[in-house]
CSV table of C-alpha atoms and ligand atoms in Angstrom, one decimal:
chain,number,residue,atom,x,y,z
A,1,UNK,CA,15.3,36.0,-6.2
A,2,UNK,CA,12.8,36.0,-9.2
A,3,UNK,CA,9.3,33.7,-8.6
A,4,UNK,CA,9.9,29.9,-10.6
A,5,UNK,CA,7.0,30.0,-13.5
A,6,UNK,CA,5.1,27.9,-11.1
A,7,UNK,CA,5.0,30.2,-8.0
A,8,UNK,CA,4.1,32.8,-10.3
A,9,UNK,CA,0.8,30.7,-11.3
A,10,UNK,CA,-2.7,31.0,-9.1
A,11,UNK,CA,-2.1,27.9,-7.3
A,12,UNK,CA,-3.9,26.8,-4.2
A,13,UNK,CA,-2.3,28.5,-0.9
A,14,UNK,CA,-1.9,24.7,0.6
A,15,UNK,CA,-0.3,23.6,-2.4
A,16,UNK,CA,2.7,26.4,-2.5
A,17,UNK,CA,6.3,25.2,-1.9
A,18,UNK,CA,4.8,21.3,-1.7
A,19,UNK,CA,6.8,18.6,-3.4
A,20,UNK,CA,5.6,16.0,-5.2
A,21,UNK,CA,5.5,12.4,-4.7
A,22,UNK,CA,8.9,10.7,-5.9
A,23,UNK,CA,10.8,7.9,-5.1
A,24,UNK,CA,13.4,7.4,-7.4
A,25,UNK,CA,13.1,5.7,-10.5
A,26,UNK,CA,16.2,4.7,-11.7
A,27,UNK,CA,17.7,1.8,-14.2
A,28,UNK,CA,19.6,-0.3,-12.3
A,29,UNK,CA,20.0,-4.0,-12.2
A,30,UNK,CA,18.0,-4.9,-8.7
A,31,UNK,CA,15.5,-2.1,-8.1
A,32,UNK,CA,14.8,-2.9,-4.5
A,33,UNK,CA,13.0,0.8,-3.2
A,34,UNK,CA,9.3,0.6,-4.2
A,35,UNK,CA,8.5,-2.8,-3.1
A,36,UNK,CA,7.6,-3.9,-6.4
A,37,UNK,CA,7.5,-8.3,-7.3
A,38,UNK,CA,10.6,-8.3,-9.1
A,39,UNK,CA,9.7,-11.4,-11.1
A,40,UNK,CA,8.7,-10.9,-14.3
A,41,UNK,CA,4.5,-11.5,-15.1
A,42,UNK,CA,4.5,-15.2,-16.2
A,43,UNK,CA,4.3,-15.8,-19.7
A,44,UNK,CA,0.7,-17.4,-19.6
A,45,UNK,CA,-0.6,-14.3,-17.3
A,46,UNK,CA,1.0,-12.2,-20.1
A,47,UNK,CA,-0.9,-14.2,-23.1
A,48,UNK,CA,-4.3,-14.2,-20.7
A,49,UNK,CA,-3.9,-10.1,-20.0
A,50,UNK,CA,-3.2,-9.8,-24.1
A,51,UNK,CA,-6.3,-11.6,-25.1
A,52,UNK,CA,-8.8,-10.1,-22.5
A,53,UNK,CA,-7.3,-6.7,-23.4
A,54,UNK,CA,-7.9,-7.3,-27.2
A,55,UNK,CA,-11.3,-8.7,-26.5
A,56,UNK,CA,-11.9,-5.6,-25.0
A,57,UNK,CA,-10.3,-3.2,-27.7
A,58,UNK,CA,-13.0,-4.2,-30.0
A,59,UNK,CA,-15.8,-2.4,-28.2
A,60,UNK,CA,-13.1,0.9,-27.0
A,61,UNK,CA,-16.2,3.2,-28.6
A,62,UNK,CA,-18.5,2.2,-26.1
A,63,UNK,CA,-18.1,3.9,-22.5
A,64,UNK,CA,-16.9,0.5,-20.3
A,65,UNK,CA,-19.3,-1.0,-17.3
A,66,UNK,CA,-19.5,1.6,-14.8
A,67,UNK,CA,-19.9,-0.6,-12.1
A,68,UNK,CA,-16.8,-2.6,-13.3
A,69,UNK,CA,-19.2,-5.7,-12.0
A,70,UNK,CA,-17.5,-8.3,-13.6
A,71,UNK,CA,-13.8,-7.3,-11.5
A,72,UNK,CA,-15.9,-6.7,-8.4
A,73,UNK,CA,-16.9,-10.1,-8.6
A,74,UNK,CA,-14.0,-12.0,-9.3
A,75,UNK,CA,-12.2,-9.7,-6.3
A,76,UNK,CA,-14.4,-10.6,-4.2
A,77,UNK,CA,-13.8,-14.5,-5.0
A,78,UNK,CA,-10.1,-13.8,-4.4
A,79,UNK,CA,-10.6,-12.1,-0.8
A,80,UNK,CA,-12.7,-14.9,-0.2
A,81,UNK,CA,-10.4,-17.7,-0.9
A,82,UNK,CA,-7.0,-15.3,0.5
A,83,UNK,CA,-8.8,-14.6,3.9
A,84,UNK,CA,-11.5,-17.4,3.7
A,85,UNK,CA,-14.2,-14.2,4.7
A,86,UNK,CA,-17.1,-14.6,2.5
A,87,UNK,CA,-17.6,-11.7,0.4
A,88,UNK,CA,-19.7,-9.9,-1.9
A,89,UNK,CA,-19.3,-8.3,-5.2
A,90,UNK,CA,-21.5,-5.3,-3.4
A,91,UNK,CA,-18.9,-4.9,-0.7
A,92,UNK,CA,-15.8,-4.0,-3.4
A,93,UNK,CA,-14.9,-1.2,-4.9
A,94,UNK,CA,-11.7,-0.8,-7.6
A,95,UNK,CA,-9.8,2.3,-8.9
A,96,UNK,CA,-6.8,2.8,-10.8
A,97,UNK,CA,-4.2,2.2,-7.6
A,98,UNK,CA,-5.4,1.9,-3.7
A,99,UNK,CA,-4.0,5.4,-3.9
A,100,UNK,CA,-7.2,6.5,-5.9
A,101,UNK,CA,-9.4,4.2,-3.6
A,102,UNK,CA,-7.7,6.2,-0.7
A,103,UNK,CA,-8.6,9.5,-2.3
A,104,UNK,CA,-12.3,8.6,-2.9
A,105,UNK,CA,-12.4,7.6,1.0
A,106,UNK,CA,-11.0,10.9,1.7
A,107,UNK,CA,-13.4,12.6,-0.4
A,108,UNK,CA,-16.3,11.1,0.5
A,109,UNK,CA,-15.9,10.7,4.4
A,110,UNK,CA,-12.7,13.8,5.0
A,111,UNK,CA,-12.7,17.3,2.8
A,112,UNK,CA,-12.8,20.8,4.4
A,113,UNK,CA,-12.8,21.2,7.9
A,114,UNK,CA,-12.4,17.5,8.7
A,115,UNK,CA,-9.3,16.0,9.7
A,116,UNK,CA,-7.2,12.5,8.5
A,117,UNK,CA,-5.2,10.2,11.1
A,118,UNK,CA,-2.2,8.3,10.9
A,119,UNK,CA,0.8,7.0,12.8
A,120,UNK,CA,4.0,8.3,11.4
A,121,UNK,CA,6.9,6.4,10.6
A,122,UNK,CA,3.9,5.1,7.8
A,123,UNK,CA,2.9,5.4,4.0
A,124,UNK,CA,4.3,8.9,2.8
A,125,UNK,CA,1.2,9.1,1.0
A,126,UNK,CA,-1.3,9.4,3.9
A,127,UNK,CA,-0.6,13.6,4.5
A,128,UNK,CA,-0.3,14.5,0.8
A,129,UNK,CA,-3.9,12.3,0.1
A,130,UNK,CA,-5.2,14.8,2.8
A,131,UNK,CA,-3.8,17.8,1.5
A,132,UNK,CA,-5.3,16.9,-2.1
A,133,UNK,CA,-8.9,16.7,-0.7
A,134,UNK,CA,-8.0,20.1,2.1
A,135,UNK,CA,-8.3,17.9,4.8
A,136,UNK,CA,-6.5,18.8,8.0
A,137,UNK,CA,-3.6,15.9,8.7
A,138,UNK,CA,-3.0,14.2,12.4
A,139,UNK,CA,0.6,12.8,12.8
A,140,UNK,CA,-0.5,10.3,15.7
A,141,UNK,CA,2.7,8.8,17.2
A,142,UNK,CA,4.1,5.4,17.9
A,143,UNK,CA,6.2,3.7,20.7
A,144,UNK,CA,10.0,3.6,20.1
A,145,UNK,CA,10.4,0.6,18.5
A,146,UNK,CA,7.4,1.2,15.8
A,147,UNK,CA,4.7,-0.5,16.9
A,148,UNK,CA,1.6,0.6,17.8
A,149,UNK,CA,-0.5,-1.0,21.4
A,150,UNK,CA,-4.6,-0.8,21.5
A,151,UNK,CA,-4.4,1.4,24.7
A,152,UNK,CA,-2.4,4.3,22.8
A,153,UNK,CA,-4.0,4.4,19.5
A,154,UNK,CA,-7.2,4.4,21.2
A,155,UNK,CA,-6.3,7.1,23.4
A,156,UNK,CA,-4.5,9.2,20.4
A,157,UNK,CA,-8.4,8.5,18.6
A,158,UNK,CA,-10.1,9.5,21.4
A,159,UNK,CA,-8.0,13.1,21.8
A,160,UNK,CA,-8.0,14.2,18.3
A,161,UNK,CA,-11.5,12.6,16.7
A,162,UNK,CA,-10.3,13.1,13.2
A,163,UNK,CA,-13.2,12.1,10.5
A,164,UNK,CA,-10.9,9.3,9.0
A,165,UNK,CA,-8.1,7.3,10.3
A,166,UNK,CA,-5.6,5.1,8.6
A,167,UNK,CA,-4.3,2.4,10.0
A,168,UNK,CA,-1.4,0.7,7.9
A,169,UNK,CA,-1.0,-3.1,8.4
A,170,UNK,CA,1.8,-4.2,7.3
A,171,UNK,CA,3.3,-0.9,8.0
A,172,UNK,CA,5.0,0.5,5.2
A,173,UNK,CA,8.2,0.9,5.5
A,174,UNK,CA,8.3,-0.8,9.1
A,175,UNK,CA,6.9,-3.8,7.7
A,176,UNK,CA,5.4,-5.3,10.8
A,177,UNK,CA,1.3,-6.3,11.0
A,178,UNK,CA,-0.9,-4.9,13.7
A,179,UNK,CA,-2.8,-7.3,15.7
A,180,UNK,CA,-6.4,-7.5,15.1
A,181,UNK,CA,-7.0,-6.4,19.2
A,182,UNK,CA,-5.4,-2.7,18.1
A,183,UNK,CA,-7.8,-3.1,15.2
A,184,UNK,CA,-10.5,-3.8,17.5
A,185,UNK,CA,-9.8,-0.9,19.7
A,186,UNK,CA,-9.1,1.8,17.0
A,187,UNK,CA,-12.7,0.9,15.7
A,188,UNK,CA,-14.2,1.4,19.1
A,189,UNK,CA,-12.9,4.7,20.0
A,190,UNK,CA,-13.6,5.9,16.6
A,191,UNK,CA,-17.2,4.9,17.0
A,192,UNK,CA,-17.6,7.9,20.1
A,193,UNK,CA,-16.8,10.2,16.4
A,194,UNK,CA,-18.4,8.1,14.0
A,195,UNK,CA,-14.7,7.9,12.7
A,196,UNK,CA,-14.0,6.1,9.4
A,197,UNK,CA,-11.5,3.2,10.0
A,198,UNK,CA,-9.3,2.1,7.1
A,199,UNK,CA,-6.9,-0.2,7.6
A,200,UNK,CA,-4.2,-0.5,4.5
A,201,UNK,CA,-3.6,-4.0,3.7
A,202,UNK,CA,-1.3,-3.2,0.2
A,203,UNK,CA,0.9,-5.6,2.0
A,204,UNK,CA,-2.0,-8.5,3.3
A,205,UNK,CA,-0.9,-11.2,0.7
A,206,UNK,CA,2.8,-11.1,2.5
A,207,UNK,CA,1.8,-11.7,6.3
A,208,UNK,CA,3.3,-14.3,8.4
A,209,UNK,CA,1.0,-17.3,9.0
A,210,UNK,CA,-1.1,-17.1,12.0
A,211,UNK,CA,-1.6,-13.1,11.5
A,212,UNK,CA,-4.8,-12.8,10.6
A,213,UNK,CA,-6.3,-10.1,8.0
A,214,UNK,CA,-8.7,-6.9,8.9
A,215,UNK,CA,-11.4,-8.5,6.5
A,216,UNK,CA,-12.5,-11.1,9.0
A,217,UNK,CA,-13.5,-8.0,11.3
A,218,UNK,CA,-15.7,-6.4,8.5
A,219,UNK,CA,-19.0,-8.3,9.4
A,220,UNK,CA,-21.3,-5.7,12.1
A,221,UNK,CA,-18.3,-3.2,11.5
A,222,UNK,CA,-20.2,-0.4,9.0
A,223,UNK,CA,-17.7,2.2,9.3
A,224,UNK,CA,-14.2,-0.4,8.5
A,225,UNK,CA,-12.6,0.0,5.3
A,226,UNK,CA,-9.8,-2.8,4.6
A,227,UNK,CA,-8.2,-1.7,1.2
A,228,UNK,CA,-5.8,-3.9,-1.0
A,229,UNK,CA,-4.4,-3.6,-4.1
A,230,UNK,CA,-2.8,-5.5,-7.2
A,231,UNK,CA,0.6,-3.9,-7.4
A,232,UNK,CA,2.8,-6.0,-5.0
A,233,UNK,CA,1.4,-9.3,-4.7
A,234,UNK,CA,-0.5,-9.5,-8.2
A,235,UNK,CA,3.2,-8.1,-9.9
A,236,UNK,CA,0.8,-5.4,-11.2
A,237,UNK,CA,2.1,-2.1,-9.9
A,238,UNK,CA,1.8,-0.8,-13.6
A,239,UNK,CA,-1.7,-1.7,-14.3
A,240,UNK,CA,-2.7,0.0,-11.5
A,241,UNK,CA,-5.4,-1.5,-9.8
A,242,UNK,CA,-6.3,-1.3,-6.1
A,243,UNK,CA,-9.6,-2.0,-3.8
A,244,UNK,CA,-11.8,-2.4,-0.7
A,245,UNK,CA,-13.9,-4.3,0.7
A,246,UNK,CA,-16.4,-2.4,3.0
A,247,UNK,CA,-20.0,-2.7,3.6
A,248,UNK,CA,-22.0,-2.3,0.9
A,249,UNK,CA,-23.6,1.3,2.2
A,250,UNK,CA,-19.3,2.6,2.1
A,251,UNK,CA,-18.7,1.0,-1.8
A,252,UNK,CA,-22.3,3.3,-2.5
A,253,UNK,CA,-20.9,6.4,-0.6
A,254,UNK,CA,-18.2,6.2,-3.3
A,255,UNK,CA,-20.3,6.1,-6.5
A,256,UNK,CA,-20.7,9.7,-4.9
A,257,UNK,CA,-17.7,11.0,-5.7
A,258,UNK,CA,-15.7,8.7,-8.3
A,259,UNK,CA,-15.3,10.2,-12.0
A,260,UNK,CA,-18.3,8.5,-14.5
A,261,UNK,CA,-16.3,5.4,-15.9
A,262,UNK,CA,-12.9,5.7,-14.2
A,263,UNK,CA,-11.6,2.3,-14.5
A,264,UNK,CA,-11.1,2.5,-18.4
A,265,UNK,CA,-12.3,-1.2,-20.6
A,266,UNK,CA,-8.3,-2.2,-20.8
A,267,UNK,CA,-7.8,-1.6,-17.3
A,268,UNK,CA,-11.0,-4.3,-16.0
A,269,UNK,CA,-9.8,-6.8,-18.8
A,270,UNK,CA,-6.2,-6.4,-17.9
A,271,UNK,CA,-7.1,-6.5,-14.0
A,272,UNK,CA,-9.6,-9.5,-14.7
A,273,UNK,CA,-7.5,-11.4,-16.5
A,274,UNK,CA,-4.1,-11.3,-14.2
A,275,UNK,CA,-7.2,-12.6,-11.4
A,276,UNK,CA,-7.9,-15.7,-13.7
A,277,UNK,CA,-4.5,-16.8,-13.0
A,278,UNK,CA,-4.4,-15.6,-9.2
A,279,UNK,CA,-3.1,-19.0,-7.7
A,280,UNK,CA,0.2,-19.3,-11.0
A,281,UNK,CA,1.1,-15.6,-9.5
A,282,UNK,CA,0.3,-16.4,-5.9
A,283,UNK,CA,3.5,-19.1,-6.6
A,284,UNK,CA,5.7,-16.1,-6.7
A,285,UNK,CA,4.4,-14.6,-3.2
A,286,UNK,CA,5.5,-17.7,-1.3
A,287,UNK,CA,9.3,-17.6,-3.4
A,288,UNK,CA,9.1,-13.6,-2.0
A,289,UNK,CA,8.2,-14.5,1.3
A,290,UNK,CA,11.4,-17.3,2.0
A,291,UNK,CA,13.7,-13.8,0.7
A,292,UNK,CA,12.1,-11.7,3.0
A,293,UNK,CA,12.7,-14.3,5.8
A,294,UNK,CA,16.1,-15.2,4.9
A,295,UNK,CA,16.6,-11.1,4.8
A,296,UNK,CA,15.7,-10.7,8.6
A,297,UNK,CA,17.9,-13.8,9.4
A,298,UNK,CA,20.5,-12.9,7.4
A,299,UNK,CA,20.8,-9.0,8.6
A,300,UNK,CA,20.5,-10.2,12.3
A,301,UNK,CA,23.7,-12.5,11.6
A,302,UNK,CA,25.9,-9.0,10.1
A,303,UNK,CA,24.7,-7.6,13.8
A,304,UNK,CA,21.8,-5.1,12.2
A,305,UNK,CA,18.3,-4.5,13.5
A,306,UNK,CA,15.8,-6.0,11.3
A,307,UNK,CA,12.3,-5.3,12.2
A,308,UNK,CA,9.7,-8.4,12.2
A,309,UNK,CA,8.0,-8.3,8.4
A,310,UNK,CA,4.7,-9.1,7.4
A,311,UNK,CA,5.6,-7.8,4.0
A,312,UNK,CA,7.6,-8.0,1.0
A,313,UNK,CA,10.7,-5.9,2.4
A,314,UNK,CA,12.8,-6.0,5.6
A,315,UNK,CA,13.2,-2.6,7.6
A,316,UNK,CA,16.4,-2.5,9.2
A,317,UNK,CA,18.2,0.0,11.4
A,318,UNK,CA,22.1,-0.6,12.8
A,319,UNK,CA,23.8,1.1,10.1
A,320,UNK,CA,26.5,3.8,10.7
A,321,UNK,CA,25.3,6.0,8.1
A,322,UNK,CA,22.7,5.2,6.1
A,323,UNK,CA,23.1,7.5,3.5
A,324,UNK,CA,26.9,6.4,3.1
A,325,UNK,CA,25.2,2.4,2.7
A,326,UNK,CA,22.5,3.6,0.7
A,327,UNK,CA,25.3,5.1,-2.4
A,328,UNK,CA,27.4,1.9,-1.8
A,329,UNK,CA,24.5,-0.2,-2.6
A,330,UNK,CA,23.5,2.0,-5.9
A,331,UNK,CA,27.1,1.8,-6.9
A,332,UNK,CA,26.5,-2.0,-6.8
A,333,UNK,CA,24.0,-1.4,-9.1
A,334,UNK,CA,21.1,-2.1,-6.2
A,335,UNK,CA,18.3,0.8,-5.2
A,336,UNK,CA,16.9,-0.1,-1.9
A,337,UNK,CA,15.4,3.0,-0.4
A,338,UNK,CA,16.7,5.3,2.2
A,339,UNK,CA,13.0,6.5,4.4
A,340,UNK,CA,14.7,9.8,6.0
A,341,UNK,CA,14.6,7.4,9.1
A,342,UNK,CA,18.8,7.6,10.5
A,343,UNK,CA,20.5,4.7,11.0
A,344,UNK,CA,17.6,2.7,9.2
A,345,UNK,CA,17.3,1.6,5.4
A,346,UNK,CA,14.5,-0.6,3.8
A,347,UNK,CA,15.1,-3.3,1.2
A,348,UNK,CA,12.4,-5.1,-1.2
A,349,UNK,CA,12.3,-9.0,-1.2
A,350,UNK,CA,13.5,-9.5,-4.6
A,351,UNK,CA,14.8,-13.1,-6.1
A,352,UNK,CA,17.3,-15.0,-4.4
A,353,UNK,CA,20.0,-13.8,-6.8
A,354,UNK,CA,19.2,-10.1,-5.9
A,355,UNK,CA,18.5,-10.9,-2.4
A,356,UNK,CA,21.9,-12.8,-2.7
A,357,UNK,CA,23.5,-9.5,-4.3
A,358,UNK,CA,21.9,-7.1,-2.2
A,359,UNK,CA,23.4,-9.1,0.5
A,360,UNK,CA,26.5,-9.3,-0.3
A,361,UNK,CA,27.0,-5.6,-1.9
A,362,UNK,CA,26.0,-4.7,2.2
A,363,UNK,CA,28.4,-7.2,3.9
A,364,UNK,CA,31.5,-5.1,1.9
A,365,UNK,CA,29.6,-1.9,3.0
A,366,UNK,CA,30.2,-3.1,6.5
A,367,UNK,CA,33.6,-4.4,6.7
A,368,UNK,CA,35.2,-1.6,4.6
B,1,PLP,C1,2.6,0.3,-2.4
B,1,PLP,C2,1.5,0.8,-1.4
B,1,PLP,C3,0.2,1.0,-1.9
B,1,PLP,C4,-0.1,0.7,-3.3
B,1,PLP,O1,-0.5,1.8,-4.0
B,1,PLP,P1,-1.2,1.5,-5.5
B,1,PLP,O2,-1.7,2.8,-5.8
B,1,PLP,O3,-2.2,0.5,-5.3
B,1,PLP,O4,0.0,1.1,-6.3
B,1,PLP,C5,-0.7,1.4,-0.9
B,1,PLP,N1,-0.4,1.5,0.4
B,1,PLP,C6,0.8,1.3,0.8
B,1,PLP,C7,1.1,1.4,2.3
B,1,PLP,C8,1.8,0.9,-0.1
B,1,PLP,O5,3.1,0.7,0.4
């Protein structure tokens, strides 16, 4: 067999026969698979973004504010009213997607000859971010039914030492939060390595009440990350804005590493602007939230195995064949999104008539 033109160019070893990121992106009528708010941006968040941005398009010959200081501080007025934790605009950092705030981390705290934890099933990002910065990868492992106890993820910590681990809470795709105590415990076993502990919190906005968020364990903790971002809650997957909050010593490690002016003028007045109107798209969170409940009530009642969800999508295993359910949903015309898991699909909380039609398209899958 002849090389493809790409194996025939000088790419890095670790890199050869790799695939790419990709989740589907198809046109259907209820894309369900990337966990997306399916509600549209309200009009006045759409007439706010469109100002700010043309505000800003006046001055697109000047580099924008480095220290995106403006964002910074209206992020850190969100965390602080979302998790009542005061914090500081010197304790956030932004970049375009808490994928790229992932990657500085791993810059700045992994590279060569360190190694980057997490606990598969978990974000299919959390390998490849390590690969991209030649990082080795951990797999750490979970109990049967997903979850994750202090005892073994301290122990896992303790055997491997990596230089960063991620903890993912709400798990994606199980959906489930961790409780603060495994929290608690990953960050003291990682202290015998001076371990970075991140804990993903994409999902934070979503969690049931009385599950508390990471942030509130950021105070005396120098070495915890909790990282957030605007594309599921906010309904601004395509602006592309995630963040941290860390001490302010981890947000200056960063500077270290982050491109001069990466978070383009457009992207801070589009960002800021959608955070004006925080509470008007917070609205839509508590509508997504009664789907995703109805979701795990709903599934339990067909006799499937949804898993408990902090987040906007339902993880459910009982199915015959999940690949089979999977094509009878998209022939419905409704992408949910098949992990590689057997038995198990996992569905985004979209509106009610989705959640209705997803619903529906799956009770004729079963009694066919
Ligand atoms: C969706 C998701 C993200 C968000 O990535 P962005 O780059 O901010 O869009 C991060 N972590 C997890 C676990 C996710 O599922």
């Amino acid at each position: 067999m002849t090389e493809s033109p790409l194996e025939a160019l000088p790419i890095r070893p670790e890199l050869r026969g790799q695939q790419p990121y990709g989740a589907p992106q198809l046109n259907v009528e209820a894309m369900l698979n990337v966990n997306e708010t399916t509600y549209d941006v309200p009009e006045e968040v759409v007439e706010a973004i469109a100002e700010q941005v043309r505000a800003a398009a006046q001055s697109l010959n000047r580099y924008p504010d480095r220290e995106f200081t403006a964002l910074r501080h209206k992020l850190a007025g969100f965390l602080t009213s979302e998790s009542a934790v005061a914090l500081s605009a010197e304790q956030i950092w932004a970049a375009n997607g808490s994928n790229e705030v992932m990657q500085h981390i791993l810059q700045a705290f992994a590279g060569p000859g360190r190694s980057v934890m997490s606990f598969p099933p978990t974000y299919s990002m959390y390998p490849l971010y390590a690969r991209g910065v030649n990082s080795e990868y951990i797999a750490g492992t979970r109990s049967p039914d997903f979850t994750q106890t202090p005892e073994d993820v301290a122990a896992q910590i303790r055997e491997h030492r990596p230089k960063v681990v991620i903890l993912c809470s709400p798990n994606n795709p199980t959906g489930t939060a961790l409780q603060l105590e495994v929290v608690e415990a990953a960050y003291r076993a990682a202290a015998e390595s001076e371990t970075i502990v991140v804990v993903d919190e994409a999902y934070g906005e979503f969690r049931q009440p009385g599950t508390e968020s990471a942030l509130s364990m950021l105070a005396g903790r120098p070495r915890l990350i909790v990282t957030r971002t605007m594309s599921k809650a906010f309904a601004m997957a395509g602006g592309r804005l995630g963040y941290l909050a860390a001490s302010p010593a981890v947000t200056d490690a960063l500077r270290l590493v982050r491109l001069p002016y990466h978070l383009s003028a457009i992207t801070q007045a589009a960002a800021g602007a959608a955070l004006d109107h925080a509470q008007n798209l917070m609205a839509n969170v508590e509508r997504i939230k009664t789907q995703r409940d109805r979701l795990v009530v709903e599934l339990r009642g067909m006799g499937l195995d949804p898993h408990p969800s902090d987040a906007n999508f339902v993880f459910f295993g009982g199915l015959d064949d999940a690949t089979a359910a999977w094509q009878h949903l998209l022939d419905d015309g409704i992408l949910v999104r098949d992990v590689g898991i057997a038995h198990h699909l996992r569905v985004t909380a979209g509106t009610e008539a989705e959640t209705t039609g997803f619903l529906t398209s799956l009770a004729t899958y079963l009694n066919r």
